[in-house]
Amino acid sequence: MTLSQYIKDIRNPHLFLGIDGGQTKTLCILGNEEGKILSIGKGRGLEHILSPRGPEVAKLAFQEALSSCLFPYDPSSFEFECAFLGLTGVSRPDSEEAKSFTEVAKKIIKAKRIFVDSDPSIALAGAFFGKEGIIVIGGTGSVALGFDGTRYSRCGGFGYLFGDEGGGFQIALQAIKIALKYEDACHPPTLLWEKIIKNSSFSSIEEMVRSYYAGKIGRDQIALFTKSVKEAAEEGDRFAQEILLDAGRELAKLVDCVYRKLNFKGKIPTAGLGGVFNISLVKKSFEKNLDPSLYEIKEPEFPGVIGALIRAYQLAGIPLTSSLKENLKNSALKFIGVGLTHP
Amino acid sequence: MTLSQYIKDIRNPHLFLGIDGGQTKTLCILGNEEGKILSIGKGRGLEHILSPRGPEVAKLAFQEALSSCLFPYDPSSFEFECAFLGLTGVSRPDSEEAKSFTEVAKKIIKAKRIFVDSDPSIALAGAFFGKEGIIVIGGTGSVALGFDGTRYSRCGGFGYLFGDEGGGFQIALQAIKIALKYEDACHPPTLLWEKIIKNSSFSSIEEMVRSYYAGKIGRDQIALFTKSVKEAAEEGDRFAQEILLDAGRELAKLVDCVYRKLNFKGKIPTAGLGGVFNISLVKKSFEKNLDPSLYEIKEPEFPGVIGALIRAYQLAGIPLTSSLKENLKNSALKFIGVGLTHP
């Protein structure tokens, strides 16, 4: 069923909105009360909401995502039952960031209820269809989040200087430190040096380090050297391998921390999300470092944007039944490969 | 002999200048060709020479230090045999920084020869009276430097993100990471948490971390928590103790690296300089981690500013005899407790 058919078919459609707002794009998804996904839209990425341009960028991102989701209809002609937004830069639903985003969202989205939470919270809801479980995200940074059916609990997520263990930036940083020591004649030979040089525009690691301190390259560029670590590990470099094994261990520790904080008993579903889990050595080490009597390692069921829709259903009191889940799965399939608008 | 007596006594005094330019102050020392220190002066600290204000600040610092050293004489009426400057922000004598400092120095100091090198290089010359040896500096950062009688070789010194192992900033950072994990319920109890909170204006470590990322506190303030680690270790906290033992190990590794790079054979004089060596656990661990068949651990003989004077003698071809050394020692004693000008 397409959006236009659906709207024609019924007088008072009960519509729900899920939004996943990241740094590179903002996704928007529209579902009916049975879990049928009617449309998907996309807008620009967000900036930190407390930055000078933050509110204006958020407004544009929400407008673009919503308009592209509801095209060719006028967004202002829709009133949603519930809209749930999982947004980058939000740590908790009661934070200053969440309040500022909520203010902006209320100006763009007409809904009976609007909720804002962190992006990990929707990834978690997506991974386990709104049920209990723990996810750990290993992207550029790292953070773990768990839900016991009532409470959420987070571990890690303290950024590039004080945390982010197991994330891409720390993996790359460890590698650069070793390559720098090798260049400084303080470390045994390692493929890391040549892999980093190959993937960079620098002729020495020391030059790269100077460029970083001089503000010529940023942490995003540093994080890209995760690729060099992967390559060196695949070619048998034991220092590269140890960095990746250690990353898996650190990500598992974050999961253990959440398990303890939520006083979980017995076997809990767990998933590792984010780019670093595409590195097989990290994934293997992560799984090896989780006690099999405490964790059932699962692939995530839905992506974050559908997690946002699931949380919209939850908060509107729609029961998360197996038929709702089936509807989500089947209707989501339509949107594979058809671009980001309703088919 | 005072400066005025000396100048009255001889027609053509052969005078040598050593300058130690740091971030907080610039010291200047005047010696005759026999190693008699005639005067000491002090000026403001330096900024990085390649920063916009760098050259102007350096000019003022050199003027102040030289004027206070030669008071009440007119600095422009002196021509020195050789002036040696060991300056913060200089990595090597052939660096861009050294060239810029040399240009500024030539405008202020009338001398047959002017040389600029790093501040560790004069610390090393001071520690072993210009002879072979290795020093490691554990201040906020860390760096090791060795001299084999001909060549210099450095290890480490790559700053807060990529290096500085064993330095105060890394010690404090490790402690904050542990305290943050404890606060996040991901770490066993540790005194580090309460010691850091006690020595800060924050009610939580997470608040401190947020303040850092928001640019409200800097790395200098982070480094101050080395004090908290020392306190916690003294009261028996094993995590604090482990951080300090590890710092000593890392500083010893830097020394080993220099030893290898200079192809030293047999027993080489070694000294640990800087604030972290005032922490007994760091000092003990450093000494324990150095192979006693390779290193003779010594207290430094002279401070960096006298090291600069020693290098001025060296470069002017004055032999570093035991009588010169005795003269330096005896005449330096006069300046203890008499303020920073000639007595």
PDB file of C-alpha atoms in Angstrom, chain A residues 105-327:
ATOM      1  CA  ALA A 105      10.740  19.853  16.153  1.00  0.00           C
ATOM      2  CA  LYS A 106       7.458  21.254  17.513  1.00  0.00           C
ATOM      3  CA  LYS A 107       7.649  24.070  14.962  1.00  0.00           C
ATOM      4  CA  ILE A 108       7.954  21.642  12.026  1.00  0.00           C
ATOM      5  CA  ILE A 109       6.065  18.516  13.060  1.00  0.00           C
ATOM      6  CA  LYS A 110       2.385  18.609  13.994  1.00  0.00           C
ATOM      7  CA  ALA A 111       1.915  15.689  16.386  1.00  0.00           C
ATOM      8  CA  LYS A 112      -0.051  14.850  19.525  1.00  0.00           C
ATOM      9  CA  ARG A 113       3.182  13.816  21.164  1.00  0.00           C
ATOM     10  CA  ILE A 114       6.822  14.554  20.271  1.00  0.00           C
ATOM     11  CA  PHE A 115       9.720  12.836  22.043  1.00  0.00           C
ATOM     12  CA  VAL A 116      13.455  13.326  21.649  1.00  0.00           C
ATOM     13  CA  ASP A 117      16.146  10.923  22.861  1.00  0.00           C
ATOM     14  CA  SER A 118      19.704   9.929  21.918  1.00  0.00           C
ATOM     15  CA  ASP A 119      20.584   8.152  18.670  1.00  0.00           C
ATOM     16  CA  PRO A 120      21.847   5.065  20.557  1.00  0.00           C
ATOM     17  CA  SER A 121      18.406   4.778  22.179  1.00  0.00           C
ATOM     18  CA  ILE A 122      16.691   4.288  18.802  1.00  0.00           C
ATOM     19  CA  ALA A 123      19.440   1.935  17.632  1.00  0.00           C
ATOM     20  CA  LEU A 124      18.703  -0.144  20.755  1.00  0.00           C
ATOM     21  CA  ALA A 125      14.937  -0.071  20.148  1.00  0.00           C
ATOM     22  CA  GLY A 126      15.564  -1.132  16.547  1.00  0.00           C
ATOM     23  CA  ALA A 127      18.010  -3.885  17.436  1.00  0.00           C
ATOM     24  CA  PHE A 128      15.607  -5.705  19.800  1.00  0.00           C
ATOM     25  CA  PHE A 129      12.210  -4.434  18.611  1.00  0.00           C
ATOM     26  CA  GLY A 130      11.769  -2.277  21.717  1.00  0.00           C
ATOM     27  CA  LYS A 131      12.472  -5.169  24.098  1.00  0.00           C
ATOM     28  CA  GLU A 132      15.232  -5.612  26.687  1.00  0.00           C
ATOM     29  CA  GLY A 133      18.822  -5.949  25.586  1.00  0.00           C
ATOM     30  CA  ILE A 134      22.204  -4.247  25.301  1.00  0.00           C
ATOM     31  CA  ILE A 135      23.840  -2.661  22.281  1.00  0.00           C
ATOM     32  CA  VAL A 136      27.317  -1.304  21.948  1.00  0.00           C
ATOM     33  CA  ILE A 137      28.115   1.129  19.157  1.00  0.00           C
ATOM     34  CA  GLY A 138      31.632   1.121  17.771  1.00  0.00           C
ATOM     35  CA  GLY A 139      31.742   3.962  15.267  1.00  0.00           C
ATOM     36  CA  THR A 140      34.286   6.759  15.465  1.00  0.00           C
ATOM     37  CA  GLY A 141      33.611   6.739  19.206  1.00  0.00           C
ATOM     38  CA  SER A 142      32.006   4.098  21.391  1.00  0.00           C
ATOM     39  CA  VAL A 143      29.094   3.820  23.786  1.00  0.00           C
ATOM     40  CA  ALA A 144      26.951   1.000  25.201  1.00  0.00           C
ATOM     41  CA  LEU A 145      23.285   1.256  26.095  1.00  0.00           C
ATOM     42  CA  GLY A 146      20.923  -1.201  27.728  1.00  0.00           C
ATOM     43  CA  PHE A 147      17.172  -1.395  28.355  1.00  0.00           C
ATOM     44  CA  ASP A 148      15.578  -3.713  30.893  1.00  0.00           C
ATOM     45  CA  GLY A 149      11.982  -3.052  29.817  1.00  0.00           C
ATOM     46  CA  THR A 150      11.738  -0.019  32.117  1.00  0.00           C
ATOM     47  CA  ARG A 151      15.070   1.705  32.579  1.00  0.00           C
ATOM     48  CA  TYR A 152      17.863   2.680  30.209  1.00  0.00           C
ATOM     49  CA  SER A 153      21.501   2.609  31.249  1.00  0.00           C
ATOM     50  CA  ARG A 154      24.547   3.831  29.366  1.00  0.00           C
ATOM     51  CA  CYS A 155      28.248   3.086  29.687  1.00  0.00           C
ATOM     52  CA  GLY A 156      31.128   4.946  28.026  1.00  0.00           C
ATOM     53  CA  GLY A 157      30.690   7.619  25.376  1.00  0.00           C
ATOM     54  CA  PHE A 158      33.174  10.066  26.887  1.00  0.00           C
ATOM     55  CA  GLY A 159      34.778  11.253  23.674  1.00  0.00           C
ATOM     56  CA  TYR A 160      38.186  11.132  22.053  1.00  0.00           C
ATOM     57  CA  LEU A 161      40.315  12.216  25.025  1.00  0.00           C
ATOM     58  CA  PHE A 162      38.637  10.523  27.998  1.00  0.00           C
ATOM     59  CA  GLY A 163      36.819   7.558  26.440  1.00  0.00           C
ATOM     60  CA  ASP A 164      35.722   5.998  23.143  1.00  0.00           C
ATOM     61  CA  GLU A 165      37.549   2.740  23.912  1.00  0.00           C
ATOM     62  CA  GLY A 166      37.204   0.320  21.002  1.00  0.00           C
ATOM     63  CA  GLY A 167      35.928   2.998  18.605  1.00  0.00           C
ATOM     64  CA  GLY A 168      37.537   3.856  15.275  1.00  0.00           C
ATOM     65  CA  PHE A 169      39.343   6.940  16.533  1.00  0.00           C
ATOM     66  CA  GLN A 170      41.040   5.040  19.365  1.00  0.00           C
ATOM     67  CA  ILE A 171      41.956   2.177  17.014  1.00  0.00           C
ATOM     68  CA  ALA A 172      43.566   4.644  14.601  1.00  0.00           C
ATOM     69  CA  LEU A 173      45.236   6.571  17.435  1.00  0.00           C
ATOM     70  CA  GLN A 174      46.819   3.426  18.890  1.00  0.00           C
ATOM     71  CA  ALA A 175      48.135   2.574  15.427  1.00  0.00           C
ATOM     72  CA  ILE A 176      49.545   6.046  14.838  1.00  0.00           C
ATOM     73  CA  LYS A 177      51.276   5.961  18.237  1.00  0.00           C
ATOM     74  CA  ILE A 178      52.952   2.663  17.353  1.00  0.00           C
ATOM     75  CA  ALA A 179      53.898   3.831  13.850  1.00  0.00           C
ATOM     76  CA  LEU A 180      55.326   7.030  15.344  1.00  0.00           C
ATOM     77  CA  LYS A 181      57.439   5.009  17.780  1.00  0.00           C
ATOM     78  CA  TYR A 182      58.622   2.830  14.913  1.00  0.00           C
ATOM     79  CA  GLU A 183      59.588   5.939  12.950  1.00  0.00           C
ATOM     80  CA  ASP A 184      61.316   7.239  16.096  1.00  0.00           C
ATOM     81  CA  ALA A 185      63.327   3.964  16.193  1.00  0.00           C
ATOM     82  CA  CYS A 186      61.605   3.028  19.474  1.00  0.00           C
ATOM     83  CA  HIS A 187      59.488   0.127  18.226  1.00  0.00           C
ATOM     84  CA  PRO A 188      60.068  -3.131  16.337  1.00  0.00           C
ATOM     85  CA  PRO A 189      59.148  -3.224  12.624  1.00  0.00           C
ATOM     86  CA  THR A 190      55.422  -3.071  11.878  1.00  0.00           C
ATOM     87  CA  LEU A 191      53.353  -2.891   8.706  1.00  0.00           C
ATOM     88  CA  LEU A 192      51.302  -0.192  10.427  1.00  0.00           C
ATOM     89  CA  TRP A 193      53.825   2.447   9.415  1.00  0.00           C
ATOM     90  CA  GLU A 194      53.687   1.801   5.678  1.00  0.00           C
ATOM     91  CA  LYS A 195      49.896   1.258   5.699  1.00  0.00           C
ATOM     92  CA  ILE A 196      49.309   4.603   7.405  1.00  0.00           C
ATOM     93  CA  ILE A 197      51.725   6.405   5.095  1.00  0.00           C
ATOM     94  CA  LYS A 198      50.079   4.735   2.079  1.00  0.00           C
ATOM     95  CA  ASN A 199      46.620   5.908   3.191  1.00  0.00           C
ATOM     96  CA  SER A 200      47.796   9.459   3.894  1.00  0.00           C
ATOM     97  CA  SER A 201      49.296  12.436   2.122  1.00  0.00           C
ATOM     98  CA  PHE A 202      52.205  12.616   4.558  1.00  0.00           C
ATOM     99  CA  SER A 203      55.746  11.418   4.083  1.00  0.00           C
ATOM    100  CA  SER A 204      56.212  10.781   7.802  1.00  0.00           C
ATOM    101  CA  ILE A 205      54.041  10.133  10.832  1.00  0.00           C
ATOM    102  CA  GLU A 206      55.775  12.967  12.667  1.00  0.00           C
ATOM    103  CA  GLU A 207      54.650  15.334   9.892  1.00  0.00           C
ATOM    104  CA  MET A 208      51.073  14.111  10.397  1.00  0.00           C
ATOM    105  CA  VAL A 209      51.332  14.640  14.143  1.00  0.00           C
ATOM    106  CA  ARG A 210      52.611  18.198  13.614  1.00  0.00           C
ATOM    107  CA  SER A 211      49.768  18.833  11.157  1.00  0.00           C
ATOM    108  CA  TYR A 212      47.264  17.694  13.764  1.00  0.00           C
ATOM    109  CA  TYR A 213      48.635  20.003  16.465  1.00  0.00           C
ATOM    110  CA  ALA A 214      48.797  22.862  13.957  1.00  0.00           C
ATOM    111  CA  GLY A 215      45.086  22.349  13.235  1.00  0.00           C
ATOM    112  CA  LYS A 216      45.663  21.354   9.598  1.00  0.00           C
ATOM    113  CA  ILE A 217      44.041  17.919   9.970  1.00  0.00           C
ATOM    114  CA  GLY A 218      41.243  16.948  12.331  1.00  0.00           C
ATOM    115  CA  ARG A 219      40.173  13.904  14.294  1.00  0.00           C
ATOM    116  CA  ASP A 220      37.903  12.727  11.468  1.00  0.00           C
ATOM    117  CA  GLN A 221      40.966  12.256   9.275  1.00  0.00           C
ATOM    118  CA  ILE A 222      42.793  10.472  12.088  1.00  0.00           C
ATOM    119  CA  ALA A 223      39.852   8.060  12.459  1.00  0.00           C
ATOM    120  CA  LEU A 224      40.149   7.038   8.783  1.00  0.00           C
ATOM    121  CA  PHE A 225      43.380   5.191   9.566  1.00  0.00           C
ATOM    122  CA  THR A 226      41.269   2.399  11.058  1.00  0.00           C
ATOM    123  CA  LYS A 227      41.440   1.143   7.468  1.00  0.00           C
ATOM    124  CA  SER A 228      45.246   0.961   7.712  1.00  0.00           C
ATOM    125  CA  VAL A 229      44.999  -1.099  10.897  1.00  0.00           C
ATOM    126  CA  LYS A 230      42.597  -3.508   9.211  1.00  0.00           C
ATOM    127  CA  GLU A 231      44.920  -3.904   6.219  1.00  0.00           C
ATOM    128  CA  ALA A 232      48.012  -4.437   8.369  1.00  0.00           C
ATOM    129  CA  ALA A 233      46.162  -6.991  10.524  1.00  0.00           C
ATOM    130  CA  GLU A 234      44.958  -8.895   7.476  1.00  0.00           C
ATOM    131  CA  GLU A 235      48.534  -9.107   6.258  1.00  0.00           C
ATOM    132  CA  GLY A 236      49.582 -10.625   9.570  1.00  0.00           C
ATOM    133  CA  ASP A 237      51.001  -7.664  11.530  1.00  0.00           C
ATOM    134  CA  ARG A 238      50.734  -8.719  15.160  1.00  0.00           C
ATOM    135  CA  PHE A 239      50.681  -5.135  16.503  1.00  0.00           C
ATOM    136  CA  ALA A 240      47.725  -4.295  14.276  1.00  0.00           C
ATOM    137  CA  GLN A 241      46.013  -7.515  15.307  1.00  0.00           C
ATOM    138  CA  GLU A 242      46.556  -6.742  18.988  1.00  0.00           C
ATOM    139  CA  ILE A 243      44.969  -3.285  18.561  1.00  0.00           C
ATOM    140  CA  LEU A 244      41.867  -4.871  17.008  1.00  0.00           C
ATOM    141  CA  LEU A 245      41.650  -7.664  19.588  1.00  0.00           C
ATOM    142  CA  ASP A 246      41.948  -5.030  22.306  1.00  0.00           C
ATOM    143  CA  ALA A 247      39.167  -2.955  20.711  1.00  0.00           C
ATOM    144  CA  GLY A 248      36.850  -5.988  20.834  1.00  0.00           C
ATOM    145  CA  ARG A 249      37.767  -6.517  24.502  1.00  0.00           C
ATOM    146  CA  GLU A 250      37.034  -2.881  25.341  1.00  0.00           C
ATOM    147  CA  LEU A 251      33.657  -2.986  23.583  1.00  0.00           C
ATOM    148  CA  ALA A 252      32.776  -6.159  25.517  1.00  0.00           C
ATOM    149  CA  LYS A 253      33.736  -4.391  28.772  1.00  0.00           C
ATOM    150  CA  LEU A 254      31.232  -1.624  28.005  1.00  0.00           C
ATOM    151  CA  VAL A 255      28.527  -4.276  27.559  1.00  0.00           C
ATOM    152  CA  ASP A 256      29.495  -5.909  30.876  1.00  0.00           C
ATOM    153  CA  CYS A 257      29.249  -2.541  32.554  1.00  0.00           C
ATOM    154  CA  VAL A 258      25.689  -1.993  31.330  1.00  0.00           C
ATOM    155  CA  TYR A 259      24.735  -5.538  32.350  1.00  0.00           C
ATOM    156  CA  ARG A 260      25.879  -4.815  35.915  1.00  0.00           C
ATOM    157  CA  LYS A 261      24.279  -1.385  36.020  1.00  0.00           C
ATOM    158  CA  LEU A 262      20.871  -2.772  35.077  1.00  0.00           C
ATOM    159  CA  ASN A 263      21.217  -5.730  37.472  1.00  0.00           C
ATOM    160  CA  PHE A 264      20.407  -8.114  34.655  1.00  0.00           C
ATOM    161  CA  LYS A 265      20.085 -11.810  35.502  1.00  0.00           C
ATOM    162  CA  GLY A 266      20.437 -14.620  33.010  1.00  0.00           C
ATOM    163  CA  LYS A 267      20.950 -14.391  29.285  1.00  0.00           C
ATOM    164  CA  ILE A 268      20.416 -10.989  27.668  1.00  0.00           C
ATOM    165  CA  PRO A 269      20.282 -10.204  23.933  1.00  0.00           C
ATOM    166  CA  THR A 270      23.309  -8.184  22.837  1.00  0.00           C
ATOM    167  CA  ALA A 271      24.390  -6.629  19.557  1.00  0.00           C
ATOM    168  CA  GLY A 272      27.457  -4.776  18.319  1.00  0.00           C
ATOM    169  CA  LEU A 273      26.648  -1.968  15.894  1.00  0.00           C
ATOM    170  CA  GLY A 274      28.750   0.445  13.896  1.00  0.00           C
ATOM    171  CA  GLY A 275      31.657   0.374  11.498  1.00  0.00           C
ATOM    172  CA  VAL A 276      34.259  -1.325  13.701  1.00  0.00           C
ATOM    173  CA  PHE A 277      32.152  -4.507  13.791  1.00  0.00           C
ATOM    174  CA  ASN A 278      32.794  -4.830  10.064  1.00  0.00           C
ATOM    175  CA  ILE A 279      36.376  -5.698  11.034  1.00  0.00           C
ATOM    176  CA  SER A 280      36.234  -9.445  11.657  1.00  0.00           C
ATOM    177  CA  LEU A 281      38.984  -9.443  14.283  1.00  0.00           C
ATOM    178  CA  VAL A 282      37.116  -6.848  16.377  1.00  0.00           C
ATOM    179  CA  LYS A 283      33.865  -8.769  16.052  1.00  0.00           C
ATOM    180  CA  LYS A 284      35.486 -12.089  16.973  1.00  0.00           C
ATOM    181  CA  SER A 285      37.299 -10.601  19.941  1.00  0.00           C
ATOM    182  CA  PHE A 286      34.099  -8.871  21.103  1.00  0.00           C
ATOM    183  CA  GLU A 287      32.171 -12.142  20.990  1.00  0.00           C
ATOM    184  CA  LYS A 288      34.981 -14.126  22.627  1.00  0.00           C
ATOM    185  CA  ASN A 289      35.110 -11.657  25.505  1.00  0.00           C
ATOM    186  CA  LEU A 290      31.414 -11.923  26.345  1.00  0.00           C
ATOM    187  CA  ASP A 291      30.404 -14.651  28.804  1.00  0.00           C
ATOM    188  CA  PRO A 292      28.069 -16.960  26.820  1.00  0.00           C
ATOM    189  CA  SER A 293      25.996 -17.645  29.942  1.00  0.00           C
ATOM    190  CA  LEU A 294      25.127 -13.921  30.179  1.00  0.00           C
ATOM    191  CA  TYR A 295      24.754 -12.851  26.561  1.00  0.00           C
ATOM    192  CA  GLU A 296      22.914 -14.003  23.488  1.00  0.00           C
ATOM    193  CA  ILE A 297      24.694 -12.251  20.634  1.00  0.00           C
ATOM    194  CA  LYS A 298      22.185 -11.258  17.981  1.00  0.00           C
ATOM    195  CA  GLU A 299      22.137  -9.373  14.737  1.00  0.00           C
ATOM    196  CA  PRO A 300      20.049  -6.193  15.098  1.00  0.00           C
ATOM    197  CA  GLU A 301      16.482  -6.683  13.827  1.00  0.00           C
ATOM    198  CA  PHE A 302      15.886  -3.145  12.524  1.00  0.00           C
ATOM    199  CA  PRO A 303      17.956  -0.052  11.794  1.00  0.00           C
ATOM    200  CA  GLY A 304      17.791   3.004  14.041  1.00  0.00           C
ATOM    201  CA  VAL A 305      15.171   4.883  12.056  1.00  0.00           C
ATOM    202  CA  ILE A 306      12.717   1.983  12.438  1.00  0.00           C
ATOM    203  CA  GLY A 307      13.784   1.901  16.103  1.00  0.00           C
ATOM    204  CA  ALA A 308      12.528   5.482  16.324  1.00  0.00           C
ATOM    205  CA  LEU A 309       9.188   4.417  14.855  1.00  0.00           C
ATOM    206  CA  ILE A 310       9.010   1.507  17.314  1.00  0.00           C
ATOM    207  CA  ARG A 311       9.573   3.946  20.184  1.00  0.00           C
ATOM    208  CA  ALA A 312       6.814   6.168  18.775  1.00  0.00           C
ATOM    209  CA  TYR A 313       4.450   3.160  18.912  1.00  0.00           C
ATOM    210  CA  GLN A 314       5.591   2.302  22.437  1.00  0.00           C
ATOM    211  CA  LEU A 315       5.026   5.799  23.752  1.00  0.00           C
ATOM    212  CA  ALA A 316       1.600   6.016  22.076  1.00  0.00           C
ATOM    213  CA  GLY A 317       0.572   2.766  23.807  1.00  0.00           C
ATOM    214  CA  ILE A 318       0.447   0.629  20.631  1.00  0.00           C
ATOM    215  CA  PRO A 319       1.319  -2.943  21.691  1.00  0.00           C
ATOM    216  CA  LEU A 320       4.523  -4.295  20.132  1.00  0.00           C
ATOM    217  CA  THR A 321       2.973  -7.508  18.841  1.00  0.00           C
ATOM    218  CA  SER A 322       4.470 -10.061  16.519  1.00  0.00           C
ATOM    219  CA  SER A 323       2.065  -8.987  13.777  1.00  0.00           C
ATOM    220  CA  LEU A 324       3.266  -5.370  14.102  1.00  0.00           C
ATOM    221  CA  LYS A 325       6.822  -6.684  13.806  1.00  0.00           C
ATOM    222  CA  GLU A 326       5.951  -8.740  10.723  1.00  0.00           C
ATOM    223  CA  ASN A 327       4.316  -5.713   9.145  1.00  0.00           C
TER     224      ASN A 327
END
